[in-house]
mmCIF file of C-alpha atoms in Angstrom:
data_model
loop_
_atom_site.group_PDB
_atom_site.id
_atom_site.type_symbol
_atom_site.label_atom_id
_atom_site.label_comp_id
_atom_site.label_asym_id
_atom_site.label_seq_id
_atom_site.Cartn_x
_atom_site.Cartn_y
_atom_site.Cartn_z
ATOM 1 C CA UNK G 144 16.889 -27.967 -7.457
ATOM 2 C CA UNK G 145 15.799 -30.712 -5.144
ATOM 3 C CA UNK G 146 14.264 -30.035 -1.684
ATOM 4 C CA UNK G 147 17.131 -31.367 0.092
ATOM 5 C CA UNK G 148 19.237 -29.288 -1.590
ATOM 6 C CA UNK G 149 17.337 -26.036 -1.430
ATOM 7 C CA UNK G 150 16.885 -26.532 1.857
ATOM 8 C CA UNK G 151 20.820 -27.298 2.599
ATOM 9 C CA UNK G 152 21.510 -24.031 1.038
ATOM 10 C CA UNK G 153 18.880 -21.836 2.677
ATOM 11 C CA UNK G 154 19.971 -23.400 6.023
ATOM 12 C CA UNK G 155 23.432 -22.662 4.921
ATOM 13 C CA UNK G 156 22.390 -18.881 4.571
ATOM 14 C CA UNK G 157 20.648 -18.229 7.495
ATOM 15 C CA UNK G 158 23.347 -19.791 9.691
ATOM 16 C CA UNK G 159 25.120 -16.823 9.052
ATOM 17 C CA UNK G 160 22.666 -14.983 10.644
ATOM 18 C CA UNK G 161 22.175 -17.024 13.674
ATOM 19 C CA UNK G 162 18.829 -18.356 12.768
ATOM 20 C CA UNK G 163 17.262 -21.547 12.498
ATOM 21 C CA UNK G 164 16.567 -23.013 8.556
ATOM 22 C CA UNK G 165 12.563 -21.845 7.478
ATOM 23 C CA UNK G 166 12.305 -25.513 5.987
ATOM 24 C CA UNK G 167 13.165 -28.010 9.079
ATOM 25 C CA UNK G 168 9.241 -28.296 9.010
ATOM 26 C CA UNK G 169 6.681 -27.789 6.566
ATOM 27 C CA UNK G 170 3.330 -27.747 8.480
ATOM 28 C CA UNK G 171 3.480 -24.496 8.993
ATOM 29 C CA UNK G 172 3.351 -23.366 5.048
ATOM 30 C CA UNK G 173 0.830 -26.608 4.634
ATOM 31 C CA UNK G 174 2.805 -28.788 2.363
ATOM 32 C CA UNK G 175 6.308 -29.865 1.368
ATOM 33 C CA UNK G 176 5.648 -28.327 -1.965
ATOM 34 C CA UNK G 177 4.712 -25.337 -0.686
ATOM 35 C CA UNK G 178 7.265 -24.618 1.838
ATOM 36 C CA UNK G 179 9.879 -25.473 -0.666
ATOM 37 C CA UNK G 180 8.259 -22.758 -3.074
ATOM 38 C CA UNK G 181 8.124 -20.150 -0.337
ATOM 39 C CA UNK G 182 11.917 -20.960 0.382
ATOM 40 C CA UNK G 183 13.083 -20.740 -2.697
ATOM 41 C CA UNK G 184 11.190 -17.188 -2.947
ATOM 42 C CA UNK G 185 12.890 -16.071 0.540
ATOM 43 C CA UNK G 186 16.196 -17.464 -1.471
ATOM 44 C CA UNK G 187 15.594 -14.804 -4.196
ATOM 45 C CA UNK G 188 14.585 -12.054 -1.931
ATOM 46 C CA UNK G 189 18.257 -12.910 0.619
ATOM 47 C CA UNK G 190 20.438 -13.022 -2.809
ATOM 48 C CA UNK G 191 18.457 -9.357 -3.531
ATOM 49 C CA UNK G 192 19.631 -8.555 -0.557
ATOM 50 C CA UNK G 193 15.966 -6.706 0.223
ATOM 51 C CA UNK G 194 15.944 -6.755 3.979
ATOM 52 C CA UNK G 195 12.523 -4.985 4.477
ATOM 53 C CA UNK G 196 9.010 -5.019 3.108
ATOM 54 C CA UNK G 197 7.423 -1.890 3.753
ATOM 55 C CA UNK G 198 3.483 -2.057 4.054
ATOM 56 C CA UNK G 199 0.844 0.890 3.345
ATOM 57 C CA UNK G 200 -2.432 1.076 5.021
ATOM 58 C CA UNK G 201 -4.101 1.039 8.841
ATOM 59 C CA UNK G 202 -4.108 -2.530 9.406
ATOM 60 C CA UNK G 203 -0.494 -2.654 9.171
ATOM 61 C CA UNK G 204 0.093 -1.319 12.416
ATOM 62 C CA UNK G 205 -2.944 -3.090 13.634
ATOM 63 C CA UNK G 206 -1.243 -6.254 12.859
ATOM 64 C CA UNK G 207 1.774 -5.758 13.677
ATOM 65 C CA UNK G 208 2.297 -8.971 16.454
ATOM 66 C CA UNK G 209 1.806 -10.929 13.101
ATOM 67 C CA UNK G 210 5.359 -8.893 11.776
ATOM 68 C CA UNK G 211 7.073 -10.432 14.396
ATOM 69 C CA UNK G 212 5.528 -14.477 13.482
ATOM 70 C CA UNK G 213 6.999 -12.983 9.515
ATOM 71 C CA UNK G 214 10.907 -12.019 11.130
ATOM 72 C CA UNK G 215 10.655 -14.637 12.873
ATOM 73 C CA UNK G 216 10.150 -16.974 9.773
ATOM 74 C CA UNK G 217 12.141 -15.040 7.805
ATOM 75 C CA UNK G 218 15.298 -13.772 10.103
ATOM 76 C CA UNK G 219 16.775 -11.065 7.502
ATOM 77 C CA UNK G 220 13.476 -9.619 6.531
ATOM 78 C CA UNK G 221 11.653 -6.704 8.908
ATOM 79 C CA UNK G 222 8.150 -5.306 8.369
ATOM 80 C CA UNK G 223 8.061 -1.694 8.009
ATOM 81 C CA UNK G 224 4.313 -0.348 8.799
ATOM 82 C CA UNK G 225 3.128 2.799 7.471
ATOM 83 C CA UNK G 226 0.088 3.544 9.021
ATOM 84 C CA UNK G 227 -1.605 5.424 6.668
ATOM 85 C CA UNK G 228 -5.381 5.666 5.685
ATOM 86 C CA UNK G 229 -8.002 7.716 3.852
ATOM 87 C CA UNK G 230 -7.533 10.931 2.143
ATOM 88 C CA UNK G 231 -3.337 10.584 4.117
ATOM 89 C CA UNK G 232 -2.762 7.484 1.971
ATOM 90 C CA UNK G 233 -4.441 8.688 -0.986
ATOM 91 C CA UNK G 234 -2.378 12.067 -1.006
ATOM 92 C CA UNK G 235 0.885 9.738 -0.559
ATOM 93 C CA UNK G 236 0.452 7.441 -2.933
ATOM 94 C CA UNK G 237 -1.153 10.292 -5.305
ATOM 95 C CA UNK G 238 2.852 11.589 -5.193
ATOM 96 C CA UNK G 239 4.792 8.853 -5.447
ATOM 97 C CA UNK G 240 3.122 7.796 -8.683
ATOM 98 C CA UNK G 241 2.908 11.186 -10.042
ATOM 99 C CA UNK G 242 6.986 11.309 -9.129
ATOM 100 C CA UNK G 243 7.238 8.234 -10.723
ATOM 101 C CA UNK G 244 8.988 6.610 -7.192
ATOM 102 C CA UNK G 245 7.148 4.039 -5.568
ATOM 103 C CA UNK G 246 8.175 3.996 -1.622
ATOM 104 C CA UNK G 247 5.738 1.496 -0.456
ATOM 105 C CA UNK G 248 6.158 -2.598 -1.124
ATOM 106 C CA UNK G 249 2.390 -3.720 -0.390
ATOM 107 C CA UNK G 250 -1.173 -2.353 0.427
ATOM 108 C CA UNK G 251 -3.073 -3.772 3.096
ATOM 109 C CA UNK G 252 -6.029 -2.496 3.659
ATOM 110 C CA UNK G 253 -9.907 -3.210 2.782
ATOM 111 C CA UNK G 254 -11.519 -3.969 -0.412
ATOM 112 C CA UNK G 255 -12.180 0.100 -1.775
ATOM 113 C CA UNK G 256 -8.998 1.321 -1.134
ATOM 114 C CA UNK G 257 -7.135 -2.434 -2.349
ATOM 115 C CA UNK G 258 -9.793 -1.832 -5.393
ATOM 116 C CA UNK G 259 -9.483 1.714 -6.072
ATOM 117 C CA UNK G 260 -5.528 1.398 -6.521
ATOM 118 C CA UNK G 261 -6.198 -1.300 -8.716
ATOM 119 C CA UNK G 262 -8.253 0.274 -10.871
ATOM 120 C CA UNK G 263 -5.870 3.068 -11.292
ATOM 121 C CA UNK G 264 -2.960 0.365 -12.245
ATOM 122 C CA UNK G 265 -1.042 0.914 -9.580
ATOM 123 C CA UNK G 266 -0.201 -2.641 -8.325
ATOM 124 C CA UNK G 267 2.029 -5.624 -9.910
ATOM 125 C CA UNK G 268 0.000 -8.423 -10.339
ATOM 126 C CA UNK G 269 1.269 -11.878 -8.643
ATOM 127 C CA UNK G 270 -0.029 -15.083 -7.790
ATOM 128 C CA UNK G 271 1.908 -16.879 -5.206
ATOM 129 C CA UNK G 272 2.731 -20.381 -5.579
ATOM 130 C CA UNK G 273 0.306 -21.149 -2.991
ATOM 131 C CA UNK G 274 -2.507 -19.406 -3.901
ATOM 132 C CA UNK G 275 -4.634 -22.475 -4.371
ATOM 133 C CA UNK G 276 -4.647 -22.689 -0.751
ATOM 134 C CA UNK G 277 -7.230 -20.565 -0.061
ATOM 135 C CA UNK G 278 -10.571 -20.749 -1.724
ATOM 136 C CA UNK G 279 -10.920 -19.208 -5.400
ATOM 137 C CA UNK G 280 -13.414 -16.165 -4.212
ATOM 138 C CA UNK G 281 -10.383 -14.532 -2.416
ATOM 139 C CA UNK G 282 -7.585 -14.495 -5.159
ATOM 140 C CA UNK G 283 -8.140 -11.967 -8.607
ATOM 141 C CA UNK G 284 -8.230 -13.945 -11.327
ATOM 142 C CA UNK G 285 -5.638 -11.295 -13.165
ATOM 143 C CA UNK G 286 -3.518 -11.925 -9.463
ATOM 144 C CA UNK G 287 -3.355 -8.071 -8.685
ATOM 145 C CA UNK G 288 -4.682 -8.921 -5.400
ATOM 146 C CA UNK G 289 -5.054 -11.411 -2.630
ATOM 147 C CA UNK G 290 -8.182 -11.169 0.148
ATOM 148 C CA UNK G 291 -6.362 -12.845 3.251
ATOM 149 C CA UNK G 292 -8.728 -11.564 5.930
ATOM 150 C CA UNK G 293 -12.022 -10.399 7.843
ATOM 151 C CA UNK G 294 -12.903 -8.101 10.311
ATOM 152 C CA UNK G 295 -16.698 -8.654 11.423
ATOM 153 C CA UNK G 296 -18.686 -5.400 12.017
ATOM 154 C CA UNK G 297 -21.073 -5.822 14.651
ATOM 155 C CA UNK G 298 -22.772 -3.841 17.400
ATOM 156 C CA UNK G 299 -20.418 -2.717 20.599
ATOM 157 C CA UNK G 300 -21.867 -1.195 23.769
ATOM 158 C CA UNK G 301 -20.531 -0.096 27.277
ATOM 159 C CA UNK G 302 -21.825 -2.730 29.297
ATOM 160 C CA UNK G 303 -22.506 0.070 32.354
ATOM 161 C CA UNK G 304 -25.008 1.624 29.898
ATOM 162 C CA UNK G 305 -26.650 -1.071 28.491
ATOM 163 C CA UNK G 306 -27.405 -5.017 29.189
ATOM 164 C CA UNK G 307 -27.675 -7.044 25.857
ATOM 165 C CA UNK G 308 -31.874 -7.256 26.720
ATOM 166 C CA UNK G 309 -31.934 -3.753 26.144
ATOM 167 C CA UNK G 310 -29.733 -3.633 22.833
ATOM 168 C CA UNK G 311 -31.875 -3.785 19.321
ATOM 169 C CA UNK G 312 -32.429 -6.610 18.369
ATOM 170 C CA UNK G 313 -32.867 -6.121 14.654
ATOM 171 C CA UNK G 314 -31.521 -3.115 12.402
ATOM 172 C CA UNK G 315 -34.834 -1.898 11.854
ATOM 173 C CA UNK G 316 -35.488 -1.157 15.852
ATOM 174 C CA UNK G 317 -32.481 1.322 15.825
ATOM 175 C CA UNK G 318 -35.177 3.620 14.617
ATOM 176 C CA UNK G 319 -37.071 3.347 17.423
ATOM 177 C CA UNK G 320 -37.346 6.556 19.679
ATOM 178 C CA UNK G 321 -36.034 5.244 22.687
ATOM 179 C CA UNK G 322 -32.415 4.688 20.998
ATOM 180 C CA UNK G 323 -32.627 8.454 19.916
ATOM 181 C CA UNK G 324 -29.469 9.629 20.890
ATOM 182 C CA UNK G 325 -27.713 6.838 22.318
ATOM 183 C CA UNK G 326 -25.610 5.661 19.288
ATOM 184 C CA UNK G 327 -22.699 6.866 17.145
ATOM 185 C CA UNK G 328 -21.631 5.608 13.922
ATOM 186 C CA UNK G 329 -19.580 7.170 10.652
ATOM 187 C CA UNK G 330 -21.315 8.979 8.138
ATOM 188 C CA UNK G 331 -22.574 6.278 5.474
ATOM 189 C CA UNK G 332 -21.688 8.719 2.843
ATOM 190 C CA UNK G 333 -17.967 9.467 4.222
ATOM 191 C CA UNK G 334 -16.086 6.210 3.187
ATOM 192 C CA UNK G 335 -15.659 4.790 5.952
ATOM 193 C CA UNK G 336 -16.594 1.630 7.818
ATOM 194 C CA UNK G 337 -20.588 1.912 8.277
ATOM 195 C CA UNK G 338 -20.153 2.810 4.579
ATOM 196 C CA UNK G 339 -18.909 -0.156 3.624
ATOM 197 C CA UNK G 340 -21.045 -1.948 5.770
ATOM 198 C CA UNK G 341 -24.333 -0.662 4.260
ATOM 199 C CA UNK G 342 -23.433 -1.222 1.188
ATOM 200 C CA UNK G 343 -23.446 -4.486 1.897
ATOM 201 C CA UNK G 344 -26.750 -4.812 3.412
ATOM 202 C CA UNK G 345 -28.245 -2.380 0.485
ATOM 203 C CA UNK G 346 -26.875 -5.297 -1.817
ATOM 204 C CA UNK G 347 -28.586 -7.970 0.313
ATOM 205 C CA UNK G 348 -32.083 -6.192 0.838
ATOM 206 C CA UNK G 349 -31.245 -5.941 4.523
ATOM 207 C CA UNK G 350 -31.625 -1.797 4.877
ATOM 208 C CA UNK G 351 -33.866 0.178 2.387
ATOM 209 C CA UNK G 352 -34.056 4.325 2.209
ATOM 210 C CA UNK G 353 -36.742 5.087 4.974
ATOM 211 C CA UNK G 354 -34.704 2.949 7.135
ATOM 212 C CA UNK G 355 -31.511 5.060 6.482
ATOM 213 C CA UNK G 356 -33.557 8.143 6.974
ATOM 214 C CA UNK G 357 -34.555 6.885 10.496
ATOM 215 C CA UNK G 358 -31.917 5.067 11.915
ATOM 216 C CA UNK G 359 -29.995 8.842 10.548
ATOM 217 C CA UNK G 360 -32.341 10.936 12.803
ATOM 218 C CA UNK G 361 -32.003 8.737 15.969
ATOM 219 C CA UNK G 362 -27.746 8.590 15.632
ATOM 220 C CA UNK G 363 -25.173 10.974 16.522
ATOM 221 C CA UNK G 364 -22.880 10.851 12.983
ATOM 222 C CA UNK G 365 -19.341 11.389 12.910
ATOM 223 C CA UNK G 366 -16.725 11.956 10.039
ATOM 224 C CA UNK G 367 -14.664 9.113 11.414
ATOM 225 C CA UNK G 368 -15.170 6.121 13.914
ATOM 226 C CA UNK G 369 -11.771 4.534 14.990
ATOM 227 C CA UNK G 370 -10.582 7.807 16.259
ATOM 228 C CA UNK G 371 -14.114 7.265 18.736
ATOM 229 C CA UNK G 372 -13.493 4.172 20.223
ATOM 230 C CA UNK G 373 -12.000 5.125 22.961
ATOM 231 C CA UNK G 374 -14.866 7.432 23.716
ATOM 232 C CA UNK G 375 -17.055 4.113 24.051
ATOM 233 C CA UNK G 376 -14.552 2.778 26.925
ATOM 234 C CA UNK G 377 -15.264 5.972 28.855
ATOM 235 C CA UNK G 378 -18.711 5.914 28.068
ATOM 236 C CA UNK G 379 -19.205 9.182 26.839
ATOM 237 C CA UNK G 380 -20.473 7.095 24.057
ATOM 238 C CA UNK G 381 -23.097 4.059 24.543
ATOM 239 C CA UNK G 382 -23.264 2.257 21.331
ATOM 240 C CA UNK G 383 -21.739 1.624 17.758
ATOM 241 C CA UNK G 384 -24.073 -0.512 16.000
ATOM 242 C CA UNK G 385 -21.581 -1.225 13.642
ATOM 243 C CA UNK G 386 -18.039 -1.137 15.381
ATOM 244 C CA UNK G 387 -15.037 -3.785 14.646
ATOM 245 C CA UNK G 388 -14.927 -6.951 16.077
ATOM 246 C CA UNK G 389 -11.194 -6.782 16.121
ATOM 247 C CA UNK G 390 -11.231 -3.467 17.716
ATOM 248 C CA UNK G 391 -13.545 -5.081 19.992
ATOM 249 C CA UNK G 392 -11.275 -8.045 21.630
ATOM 250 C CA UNK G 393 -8.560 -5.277 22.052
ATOM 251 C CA UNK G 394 -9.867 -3.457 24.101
ATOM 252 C CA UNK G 395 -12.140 -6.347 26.451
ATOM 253 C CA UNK G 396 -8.569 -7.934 26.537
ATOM 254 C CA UNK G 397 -7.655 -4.462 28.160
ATOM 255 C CA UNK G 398 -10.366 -4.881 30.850
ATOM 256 C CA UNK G 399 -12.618 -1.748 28.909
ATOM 257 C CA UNK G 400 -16.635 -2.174 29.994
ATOM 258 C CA UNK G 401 -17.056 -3.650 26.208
ATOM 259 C CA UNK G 402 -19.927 -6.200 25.099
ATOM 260 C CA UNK G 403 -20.220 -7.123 21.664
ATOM 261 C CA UNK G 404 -24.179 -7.959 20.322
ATOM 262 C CA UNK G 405 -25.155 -9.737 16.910
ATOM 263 C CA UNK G 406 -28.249 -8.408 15.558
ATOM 264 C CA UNK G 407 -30.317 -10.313 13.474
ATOM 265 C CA UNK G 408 -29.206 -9.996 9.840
ATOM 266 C CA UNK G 409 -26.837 -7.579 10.776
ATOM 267 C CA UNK G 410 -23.093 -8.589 11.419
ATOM 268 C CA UNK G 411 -21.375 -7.673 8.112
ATOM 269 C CA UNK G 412 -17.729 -9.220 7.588
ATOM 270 C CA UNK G 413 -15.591 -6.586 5.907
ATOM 271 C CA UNK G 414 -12.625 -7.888 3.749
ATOM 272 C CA UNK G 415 -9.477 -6.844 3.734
ATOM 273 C CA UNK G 416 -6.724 -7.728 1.547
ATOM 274 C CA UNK G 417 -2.867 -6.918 0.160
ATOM 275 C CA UNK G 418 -1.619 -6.391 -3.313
ATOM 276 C CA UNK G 419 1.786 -5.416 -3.974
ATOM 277 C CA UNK G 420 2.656 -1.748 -5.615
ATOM 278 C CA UNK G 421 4.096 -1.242 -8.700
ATOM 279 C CA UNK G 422 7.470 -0.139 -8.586
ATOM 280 C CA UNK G 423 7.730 -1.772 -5.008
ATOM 281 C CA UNK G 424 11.524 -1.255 -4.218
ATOM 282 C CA UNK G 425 11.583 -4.683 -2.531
ATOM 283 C CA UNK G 426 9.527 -6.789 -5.311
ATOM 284 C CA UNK G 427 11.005 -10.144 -4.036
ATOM 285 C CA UNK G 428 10.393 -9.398 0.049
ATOM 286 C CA UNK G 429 6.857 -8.689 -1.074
ATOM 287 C CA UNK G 430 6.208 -12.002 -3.109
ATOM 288 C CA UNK G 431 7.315 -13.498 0.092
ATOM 289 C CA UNK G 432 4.875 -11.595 2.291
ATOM 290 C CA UNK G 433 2.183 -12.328 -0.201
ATOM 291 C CA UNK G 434 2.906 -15.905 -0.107
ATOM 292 C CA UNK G 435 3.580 -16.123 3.504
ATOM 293 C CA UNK G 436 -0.178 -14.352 4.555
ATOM 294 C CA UNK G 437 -1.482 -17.543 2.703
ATOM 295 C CA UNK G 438 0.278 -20.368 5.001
ATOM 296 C CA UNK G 439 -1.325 -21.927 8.187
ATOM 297 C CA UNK G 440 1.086 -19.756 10.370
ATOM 298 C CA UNK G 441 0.217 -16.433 9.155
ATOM 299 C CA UNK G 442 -3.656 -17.474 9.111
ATOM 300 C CA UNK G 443 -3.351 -18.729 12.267
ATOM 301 C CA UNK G 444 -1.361 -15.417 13.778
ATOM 302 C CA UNK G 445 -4.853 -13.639 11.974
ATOM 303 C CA UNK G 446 -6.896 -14.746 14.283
ATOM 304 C CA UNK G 447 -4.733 -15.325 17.919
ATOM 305 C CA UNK G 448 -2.814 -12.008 17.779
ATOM 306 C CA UNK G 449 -4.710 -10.303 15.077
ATOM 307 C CA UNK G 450 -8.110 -11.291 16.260
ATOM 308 C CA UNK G 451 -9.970 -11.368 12.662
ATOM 309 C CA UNK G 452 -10.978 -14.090 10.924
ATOM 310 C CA UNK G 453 -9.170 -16.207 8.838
ATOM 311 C CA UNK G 454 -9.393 -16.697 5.002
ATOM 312 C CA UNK G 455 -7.781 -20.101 4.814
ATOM 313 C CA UNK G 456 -10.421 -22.612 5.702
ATOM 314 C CA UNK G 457 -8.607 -25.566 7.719
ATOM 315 C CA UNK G 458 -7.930 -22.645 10.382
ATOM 316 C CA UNK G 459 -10.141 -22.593 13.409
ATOM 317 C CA UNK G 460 -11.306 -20.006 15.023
ATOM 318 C CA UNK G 461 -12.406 -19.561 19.008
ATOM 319 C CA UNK G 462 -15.985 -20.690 19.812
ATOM 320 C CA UNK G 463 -17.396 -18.039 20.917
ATOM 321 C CA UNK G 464 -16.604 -16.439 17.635
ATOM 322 C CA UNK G 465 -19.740 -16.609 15.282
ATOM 323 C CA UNK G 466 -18.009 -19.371 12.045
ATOM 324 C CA UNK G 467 -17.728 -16.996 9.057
ATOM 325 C CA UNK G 468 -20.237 -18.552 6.881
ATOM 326 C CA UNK G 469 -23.122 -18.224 9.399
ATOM 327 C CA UNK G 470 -22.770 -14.363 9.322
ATOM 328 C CA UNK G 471 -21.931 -14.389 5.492
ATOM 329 C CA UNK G 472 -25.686 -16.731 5.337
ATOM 330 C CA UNK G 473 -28.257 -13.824 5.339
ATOM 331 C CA UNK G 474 -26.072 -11.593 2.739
ATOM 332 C CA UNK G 475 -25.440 -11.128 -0.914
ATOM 333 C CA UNK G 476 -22.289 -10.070 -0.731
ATOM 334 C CA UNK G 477 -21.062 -7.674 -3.586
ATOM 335 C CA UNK G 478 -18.827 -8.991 -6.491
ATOM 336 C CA UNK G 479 -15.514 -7.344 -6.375
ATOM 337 C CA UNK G 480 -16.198 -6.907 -10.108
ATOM 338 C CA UNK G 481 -19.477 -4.945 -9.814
ATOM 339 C CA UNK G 482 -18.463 -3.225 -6.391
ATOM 340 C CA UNK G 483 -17.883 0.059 -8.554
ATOM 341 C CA UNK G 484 -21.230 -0.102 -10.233
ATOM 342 C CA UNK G 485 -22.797 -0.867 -6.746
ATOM 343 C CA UNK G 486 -21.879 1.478 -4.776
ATOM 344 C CA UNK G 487 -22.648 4.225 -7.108
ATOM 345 C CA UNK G 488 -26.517 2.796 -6.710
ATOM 346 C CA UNK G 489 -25.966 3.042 -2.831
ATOM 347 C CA UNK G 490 -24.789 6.446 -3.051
ATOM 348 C CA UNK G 491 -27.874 7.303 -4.914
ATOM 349 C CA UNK G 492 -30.294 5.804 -3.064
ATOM 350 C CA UNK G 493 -28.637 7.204 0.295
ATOM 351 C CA UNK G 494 -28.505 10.797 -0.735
ATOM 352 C CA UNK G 495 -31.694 10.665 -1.949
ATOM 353 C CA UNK G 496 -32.891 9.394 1.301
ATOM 354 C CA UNK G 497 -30.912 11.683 3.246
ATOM 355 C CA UNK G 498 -32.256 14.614 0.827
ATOM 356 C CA UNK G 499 -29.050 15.762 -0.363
#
């Protein structure tokens, strides 16, 4: 069917919703080719009559201004968040496979949960007709998963506590003695994000075991950070060397005393992704959402009302944000293919360090 015809009919169907055609433009899914593709899939997904994509994980509530770019795009299709992380996500989707009833369209959430659900078979693999889009690192070569963006982990600080000439300037000096007591960050061993985080940096040669074992005696650890970040706004914490960046220009854009510091070698970006679940009761909605994360207008909604960075690389981020690549520069990052193998090193290393 010819573009001019597709989009005659799809302009057809939404008038019967009130809505402006998807395809009066292209720019915002990059190309003609592409946003006749991604109509055609929103054709499918209309004449499936699937009027809602449901999405697993955390960072679908945290994104959900971006839901409302999707409806808008897509008039007959909602976003339905479901919130839920760690061992609550596990247990849930733990039951609906062993009942054999998939509730849940997509996964969002970051690379160990995207990669231990893959490893357990529990997604449909799918490349989207505009996969290309993006650059080869961030799409599985077997298409059971796309990477589509990143949250950078650096230090945040209540600026009544600290000015940045005080704040360490390397990882290393968070074992000095006069820090002793004034930070807060997630057990390394618990999952969660300074896990992922020193992973990364025990991959890149960044952080060895003595300086685990220090920068461990001079912190306050805690099973879980995000539940803590509020604590920072009230000061009753000082520091998280390595909090969200996201989480960061939420809460400055809500006035909070919040600085954000860079130390040297040690801003991690922590990728996050979506795959869609087998048995997904709206297959077609979620090859739309797939395809959709990958245009200009959902990469741009990433970073102005999600505030992470971007995958796609024509998008621009805000100035005063440090470009991607120069904080990807000092590290090795880990190979989603050896991630497995490489975090059972860290978790060796790190107990022995910690002596248990």
């Amino acid at each position: 069917m010819s573009l001019t015809r597709r989009t005659t009919l799809l302009a057809a169907a939404l008038a019967v919703f009130g809505a402006p055609a998807i395809a009066q433009d292209t720019a915002w899914a990059g190309t003609g080719a592409q946003a006749q593709a991604i109509a055609k899939l929103y054709e499918e997904a209309v004449a499936a009559k699937q009027t809602q994509v449901v999405v697993y994980g955390g960072y679908s509530a945290l994104y959900k201004p971006l839901w409302e770019v999707f409806t808008q795009r897509f008039p007959t299709i909602n976003v339905v968040p479901n919130p839920l992380t760690g061992p609550r996500l596990v247990s849930k989707l733990d039951a609906e496979f062993a009942a054999g009833k998939t509730e849940g369209d997509i996964l969002m959430a970051g690379m160990t949960e995207l990669l231990y659900n893959v490893s357990k078979e529990r997604v449909t693999p799918y490349k989207p007709p505009n996969a290309d889009a993006i650059p080869a690192r961030f799409v599985d070569p077997q298409g059971r998963f796309l990477v589509t963006f990143a949250d950078a982990f650096g230090t945040l600080y209540n600026t009544n506590h600290f000015k940045p000439a005080e704040l360490p300037k390397t990882i290393a000096e968070l074992a000095d003695p006069k820090y002793k007591g004034q930070f807060v960050f997630d057990n390394p061993l618990g999952g969660g994000g300074a896990t992922l985080v020193w992973i990364e940096l025990f991959n890149s040669g960044l952080i060895d075991a003595k300086t685990m074992r220090a920068i461990r005696d001079n912190a306050t650890m805690v099973p879980s950070m995000p539940p803590l970040y509020g604590n920072l706004t009230a000061g009753s914490i000082k520091m998280i060397p390595w909090g969200s960046f996201t989480r960061y220009l939420q809460m400055k854009e809500a006035g909070a005393p919040i600085g954000w510091h860079a130390m040297d070698k040690g801003v991690v970006p922590l990728f996050g992704g979506t795959t869609i679940l087998k048995g997904a009761p709206n297959a077609k909605a979620a090859q739309l959402f797939q395809a959709w994360f990958l245009t200009p207008e959902a990469q741009q909604a990433v970073v102005s009302k999600g505030n992470s960075y971007p995958v796609l690389p024509t998008v621009k981020v805000p100035a005063e944000w440090k470009p991607l690549p120069e904080l990807l520069a000092p590290l090795k990052m880990v190979p989603y293919a050896d991630y497995v193998n490489v975090r059972a090193q860290f978790e060796q290393t790190l107990k022995q360090a910690l002596g248990q």
